Each structure stands twice: as C-alpha cells, then as structure tokens.
Amino acid sequence: QVHLVESGGGLVQSGGSLRLSCAASGSIFSIRDMGWYRQAPGKQRELVARITNGGSTNYADSVKGRFTISRDNAKNTVYLQMNSLKPEDTAVYYCNADISDGAGPNQWWGQGTQVTVSS
C-alpha cells in the first residue's frame, strides 16, 4: 500500500506565497513522474505542474513564472512553491505520483489540501 500525504495549504492574501509538500510512503519500488493538480469549486481537476524523476518539468500556462515544482528523490517528496498568488488560485490541491509498488505501476493521489487566496 502507498500513501501520499500533503501539507502546507492554508489561507493567504493576494500576492502572498505558500509552499506545498507531498511525501510518498509505503511499499514503494520506484517513482516516476510526480505532480500537482487542483480543483476549484464547480470546475474540473486540472494539471498545475509535473516533474519527472530526472527533473524535467512542465506547468500550466496560468502558473508559469509564479509556481515552481521540485522534488527530493531521497525523501520521495515533491514540493510546489507558489508565489504571487491570486484569488483564482483558490482550490483544493492534490498530489499525484506514478508509483510502482511491486505489483506494478499505478497512479496514486493524496487527500488534497485547501489553498485559499483572499483579495
């Protein structure tokens, strides 16, 4: 069994910063891509950023230049540094990872962490 545990969400004013963390634990054989998605009320879940185990990244256009994704492979942890936050960034943020747990590769999701940006 694999678990993804997120932390770092909260309430921040427009223009502020937050750093999200997501740690993977359990019966992990290997981790490939890791990423962050978000879902605002009444909207579909969308990609925010992803990072490969080699460090290549891609971002949603709406966050380019403001958000930075990184990972610590030794700690099985992915981070999302969010700067210059806007009210439209308000959403539940979910961690996602492609993890092989011995039974084969699979997509795993965290429970989500709320990010609220006030204007």
Coordinates of N, CA and C in Angstrom, one line a residue:
Q1 N 0.8 -1.2 0.0 CA 0.0 0.0 0.0 C 0.9 1.2 0.0
V2 N 0.4 2.2 -0.8 CA 1.2 3.5 -0.9 C 0.3 4.6 -0.3
H3 N 0.9 5.6 0.3 CA 0.2 6.8 0.8 C 0.9 8.0 0.4
L4 N 0.1 9.0 0.0 CA 0.7 10.4 -0.4 C 0.0 11.3 0.7
V5 N 0.9 12.0 1.4 CA 0.4 12.9 2.4 C 0.8 14.3 2.1
E6 N -0.1 15.2 1.9 CA 0.2 16.6 1.5 C 0.2 17.5 2.8
S7 N 0.9 18.6 2.7 CA 0.9 19.6 3.8 C 1.2 20.9 3.2
G8 N 0.9 22.0 3.9 CA 1.3 23.3 3.5 C 0.2 24.2 3.0
G9 N -1.0 23.7 2.9 CA -2.1 24.6 2.4 C -2.5 25.6 3.5
G10 N -3.4 26.5 3.1 CA -3.9 27.5 4.1 C -4.5 28.7 3.4
L11 N -4.6 29.7 4.2 CA -5.2 31.0 3.8 C -4.1 32.0 3.6
V12 N -4.1 32.7 2.5 CA -3.0 33.7 2.3 C -3.7 34.9 1.5
Q13 N -3.1 36.1 1.6 CA -3.6 37.2 0.9 C -3.0 37.2 -0.5
S14 N -3.8 37.9 -1.4 CA -3.3 38.0 -2.8 C -1.9 38.6 -2.8
G15 N -1.0 38.0 -3.6 CA 0.4 38.4 -3.7 C 1.3 37.6 -2.8
G16 N 0.7 36.8 -1.9 CA 1.5 36.1 -0.9 C 2.0 34.8 -1.5
S17 N 2.7 34.0 -0.6 CA 3.3 32.7 -1.0 C 2.9 31.6 -0.1
L18 N 2.9 30.4 -0.6 CA 2.8 29.2 0.1 C 3.6 28.1 -0.5
R19 N 4.0 27.2 0.3 CA 4.8 26.0 -0.2 C 4.1 24.7 0.2
L20 N 3.7 24.0 -0.8 CA 3.1 22.7 -0.5 C 4.1 21.6 -0.6
S21 N 3.9 20.5 0.3 CA 4.8 19.4 0.3 C 3.9 18.1 0.2
C22 N 4.5 17.1 -0.4 CA 3.8 15.8 -0.6 C 4.8 14.7 -0.4
A23 N 4.6 13.9 0.6 CA 5.5 12.8 0.9 C 4.9 11.5 0.6
A24 N 5.6 10.6 -0.2 CA 5.1 9.3 -0.5 C 5.7 8.3 0.4
S25 N 4.9 7.4 0.9 CA 5.4 6.3 1.8 C 4.7 5.0 1.5
G26 N 5.3 3.9 2.1 CA 4.7 2.6 1.9 C 5.6 1.7 1.1
S27 N 4.9 0.8 0.4 CA 5.7 -0.3 -0.3 C 6.1 0.3 -1.7
I28 N 7.1 1.2 -1.7 CA 7.5 1.8 -3.0 C 8.7 1.2 -3.6
F29 N 8.5 0.7 -4.8 CA 9.6 0.2 -5.6 C 10.3 1.3 -6.3
S30 N 9.5 2.1 -7.0 CA 10.1 3.2 -7.8 C 9.0 4.3 -8.0
I31 N 9.5 5.5 -8.2 CA 8.6 6.6 -8.5 C 9.0 7.3 -9.8
R32 N 8.1 7.4 -10.7 CA 8.4 8.1 -12.0 C 8.0 9.6 -11.8
D33 N 7.0 10.0 -12.6 CA 6.5 11.4 -12.5 C 5.8 11.7 -11.2
M34 N 5.9 12.9 -10.7 CA 5.1 13.4 -9.6 C 4.5 14.7 -10.0
G35 N 3.4 15.1 -9.4 CA 2.8 16.3 -9.9 C 1.8 16.9 -8.9
W36 N 1.3 18.0 -9.3 CA 0.2 18.7 -8.5 C -0.9 19.0 -9.5
Y37 N -2.1 18.8 -9.0 CA -3.3 19.2 -9.7 C -4.2 20.0 -8.7
R38 N -5.1 20.7 -9.3 CA -6.0 21.5 -8.4 C -7.5 21.4 -8.9
Q39 N -8.4 21.6 -8.0 CA -9.8 21.6 -8.4 C -10.5 22.7 -7.6
A40 N -11.0 23.6 -8.3 CA -11.8 24.7 -7.8 C -13.3 24.3 -7.7
P41 N -14.1 24.9 -6.9 CA -15.5 24.6 -6.8 C -16.2 24.8 -8.2
G42 N -16.9 23.7 -8.6 CA -17.6 23.8 -9.8 C -16.8 23.6 -11.1
K43 N -15.5 23.3 -10.9 CA -14.6 23.1 -12.0 C -14.0 21.7 -12.0
Q44 N -13.5 21.3 -13.2 CA -12.8 20.1 -13.3 C -11.4 20.2 -12.7
R45 N -10.9 19.0 -12.3 CA -9.5 19.0 -11.8 C -8.5 19.3 -13.0
E46 N -7.5 20.1 -12.7 CA -6.6 20.5 -13.8 C -5.2 20.3 -13.3
L47 N -4.3 20.1 -14.3 CA -2.9 20.0 -14.0 C -2.3 21.4 -13.6
V48 N -1.5 21.4 -12.6 CA -0.8 22.6 -12.2 C 0.7 22.5 -12.7
A49 N 1.3 21.4 -12.3 CA 2.7 21.2 -12.6 C 3.1 19.7 -12.5
R50 N 4.0 19.2 -13.3 CA 4.5 17.9 -13.1 C 6.1 17.9 -13.2
I51 N 6.7 16.9 -12.6 CA 8.1 16.8 -12.7 C 8.5 15.3 -12.8
T52 N 9.5 15.0 -13.7 CA 9.9 13.6 -13.9 C 11.0 13.3 -12.9
N53 N 11.3 12.0 -12.8 CA 12.3 11.6 -11.8 C 13.7 12.2 -12.2
G54 N 13.8 12.6 -13.5 CA 15.1 13.3 -13.9 C 15.1 14.8 -13.7
G55 N 14.0 15.3 -13.3 CA 13.9 16.8 -13.0 C 13.3 17.6 -14.1
S56 N 12.8 17.0 -15.2 CA 12.1 17.8 -16.2 C 10.8 18.2 -15.7
T57 N 10.4 19.5 -16.1 CA 9.1 20.0 -15.5 C 8.2 20.5 -16.6
N58 N 6.9 20.6 -16.3 CA 6.0 21.3 -17.2 C 4.9 21.9 -16.3
Y59 N 4.4 23.0 -16.8 CA 3.5 23.9 -16.0 C 2.3 24.2 -16.8
A60 N 1.2 24.4 -16.1 CA 0.0 25.1 -16.7 C 0.4 26.5 -17.0
D61 N -0.1 27.0 -18.1 CA 0.2 28.4 -18.5 C -0.2 29.4 -17.5
S62 N -1.2 29.1 -16.7 CA -1.7 30.1 -15.7 C -0.8 30.2 -14.5
V63 N 0.1 29.3 -14.4 CA 1.0 29.4 -13.2 C 2.5 29.6 -13.6
K64 N 2.8 29.6 -14.9 CA 4.2 29.8 -15.3 C 4.8 31.1 -14.8
G65 N 6.0 31.0 -14.3 CA 6.6 32.2 -13.7 C 6.3 32.5 -12.3
R66 N 5.2 31.8 -11.8 CA 4.8 32.1 -10.4 C 5.0 30.9 -9.5
F67 N 4.8 29.7 -10.1 CA 4.9 28.4 -9.3 C 6.2 27.7 -9.7
T68 N 6.8 27.0 -8.8 CA 8.0 26.1 -9.1 C 7.8 24.8 -8.4
I69 N 7.9 23.7 -9.2 CA 7.8 22.4 -8.7 C 9.2 21.8 -8.6
S70 N 9.4 21.0 -7.5 CA 10.7 20.4 -7.3 C 10.5 19.1 -6.5
R71 N 11.5 18.3 -6.5 CA 11.4 17.0 -5.7 C 12.7 16.6 -5.1
D72 N 12.6 15.8 -4.0 CA 13.7 15.2 -3.3 C 13.5 13.7 -3.5
N73 N 14.2 13.1 -4.4 CA 14.1 11.7 -4.6 C 14.5 10.9 -3.4
A74 N 15.4 11.3 -2.7 CA 15.8 10.5 -1.5 C 14.7 10.5 -0.4
K75 N 13.9 11.5 -0.4 CA 12.8 11.6 0.6 C 11.4 11.2 0.0
N76 N 11.4 10.9 -1.3 CA 10.1 10.6 -2.0 C 9.1 11.7 -1.8
T77 N 9.6 12.9 -2.0 CA 8.8 14.1 -1.7 C 8.8 15.1 -2.9
V78 N 7.7 15.6 -3.1 CA 7.5 16.7 -4.2 C 7.0 17.9 -3.5
Y79 N 7.5 19.1 -4.0 CA 7.1 20.4 -3.5 C 6.5 21.3 -4.5
L80 N 5.7 22.2 -4.1 CA 5.2 23.2 -5.0 C 5.3 24.6 -4.3
Q81 N 6.3 25.4 -4.8 CA 6.4 26.7 -4.3 C 5.5 27.7 -5.1
M82 N 4.6 28.3 -4.4 CA 3.6 29.2 -5.1 C 3.8 30.6 -4.6
N83 N 4.2 31.4 -5.6 CA 4.4 32.9 -5.3 C 3.4 33.7 -6.1
S84 N 3.3 35.0 -5.7 CA 2.4 35.9 -6.3 C 1.0 35.3 -6.5
L85 N 0.5 34.7 -5.4 CA -0.8 34.0 -5.5 C -1.9 35.0 -5.8
K86 N -2.9 34.5 -6.6 CA -4.0 35.2 -7.0 C -5.3 34.6 -6.5
P87 N -6.4 35.3 -6.3 CA -7.6 34.7 -5.9 C -8.1 33.5 -6.7
E88 N -7.8 33.5 -8.0 CA -8.1 32.5 -8.9 C -7.3 31.2 -8.7
D89 N -6.3 31.3 -7.9 CA -5.5 30.1 -7.5 C -6.2 29.3 -6.4
T90 N -7.3 29.8 -5.8 CA -8.0 29.2 -4.8 C -8.6 27.8 -5.3
A91 N -8.2 26.8 -4.6 CA -8.7 25.4 -5.0 C -8.2 24.4 -3.9
V92 N -8.6 23.2 -4.1 CA -8.0 22.1 -3.4 C -6.9 21.5 -4.3
Y93 N -5.7 21.4 -3.7 CA -4.5 21.0 -4.4 C -4.3 19.5 -4.1
Y94 N -4.1 18.7 -5.1 CA -3.9 17.3 -5.0 C -2.5 16.9 -5.5
C95 N -1.8 16.1 -4.7 CA -0.6 15.5 -5.2 C -0.9 14.2 -5.9
N96 N -0.1 14.0 -7.0 CA -0.2 12.8 -7.8 C 1.2 12.2 -8.1
A97 N 1.2 10.9 -8.1 CA 2.5 10.2 -8.4 C 2.3 8.9 -9.2
D98 N 3.3 8.6 -10.1 CA 3.3 7.3 -10.8 C 4.2 6.5 -10.0
I99 N 3.7 5.5 -9.3 CA 4.5 4.7 -8.3 C 4.3 3.2 -8.6
S100 N 5.5 2.5 -8.7 CA 5.4 1.1 -8.7 C 5.6 0.5 -7.3
D101 N 4.7 -0.3 -6.9 CA 4.8 -0.8 -5.5 C 5.1 -2.3 -5.5
G102 N 5.6 -2.8 -6.5 CA 5.9 -4.2 -6.6 C 4.9 -5.0 -7.3
A103 N 3.6 -4.5 -7.3 CA 2.5 -5.1 -8.1 C 2.4 -4.5 -9.4
G104 N 3.2 -3.5 -9.7 CA 3.2 -2.8 -11.0 C 3.0 -1.3 -10.8
P105 N 3.1 -0.6 -11.9 CA 2.9 0.9 -11.9 C 1.4 1.3 -11.7
N106 N 1.2 2.4 -11.0 CA -0.1 2.8 -10.8 C -0.1 4.3 -10.4
Q107 N -1.2 5.0 -10.6 CA -1.4 6.4 -10.3 C -1.9 6.4 -8.8
W108 N -1.2 7.3 -8.0 CA -1.7 7.4 -6.6 C -2.0 8.9 -6.4
W109 N -3.0 9.2 -5.5 CA -3.4 10.5 -5.2 C -3.4 10.8 -3.7
G110 N -3.0 12.0 -3.4 CA -3.2 12.4 -2.0 C -4.6 12.8 -1.7
Q111 N -4.8 13.2 -0.4 CA -6.2 13.5 0.0 C -6.6 14.9 -0.3
G112 N -5.6 15.8 -0.7 CA -5.9 17.1 -1.0 C -5.6 18.1 0.1
T113 N -5.2 19.3 -0.2 CA -5.0 20.4 0.8 C -5.6 21.7 0.2
Q114 N -6.3 22.4 1.1 CA -7.0 23.6 0.6 C -6.1 24.8 0.6
V115 N -6.1 25.5 -0.5 CA -5.4 26.7 -0.7 C -6.5 27.8 -1.0
T116 N -6.5 28.8 -0.1 CA -7.4 29.9 -0.3 C -6.7 31.3 -0.3
V117 N -6.9 32.0 -1.4 CA -6.2 33.3 -1.6 C -7.3 34.4 -1.6
S118 N -7.1 35.2 -0.6 CA -8.1 36.3 -0.4 C -7.7 37.6 -1.2
S119 N -8.6 38.3 -1.7 CA -8.3 39.5 -2.5 C -8.2 40.7 -1.6

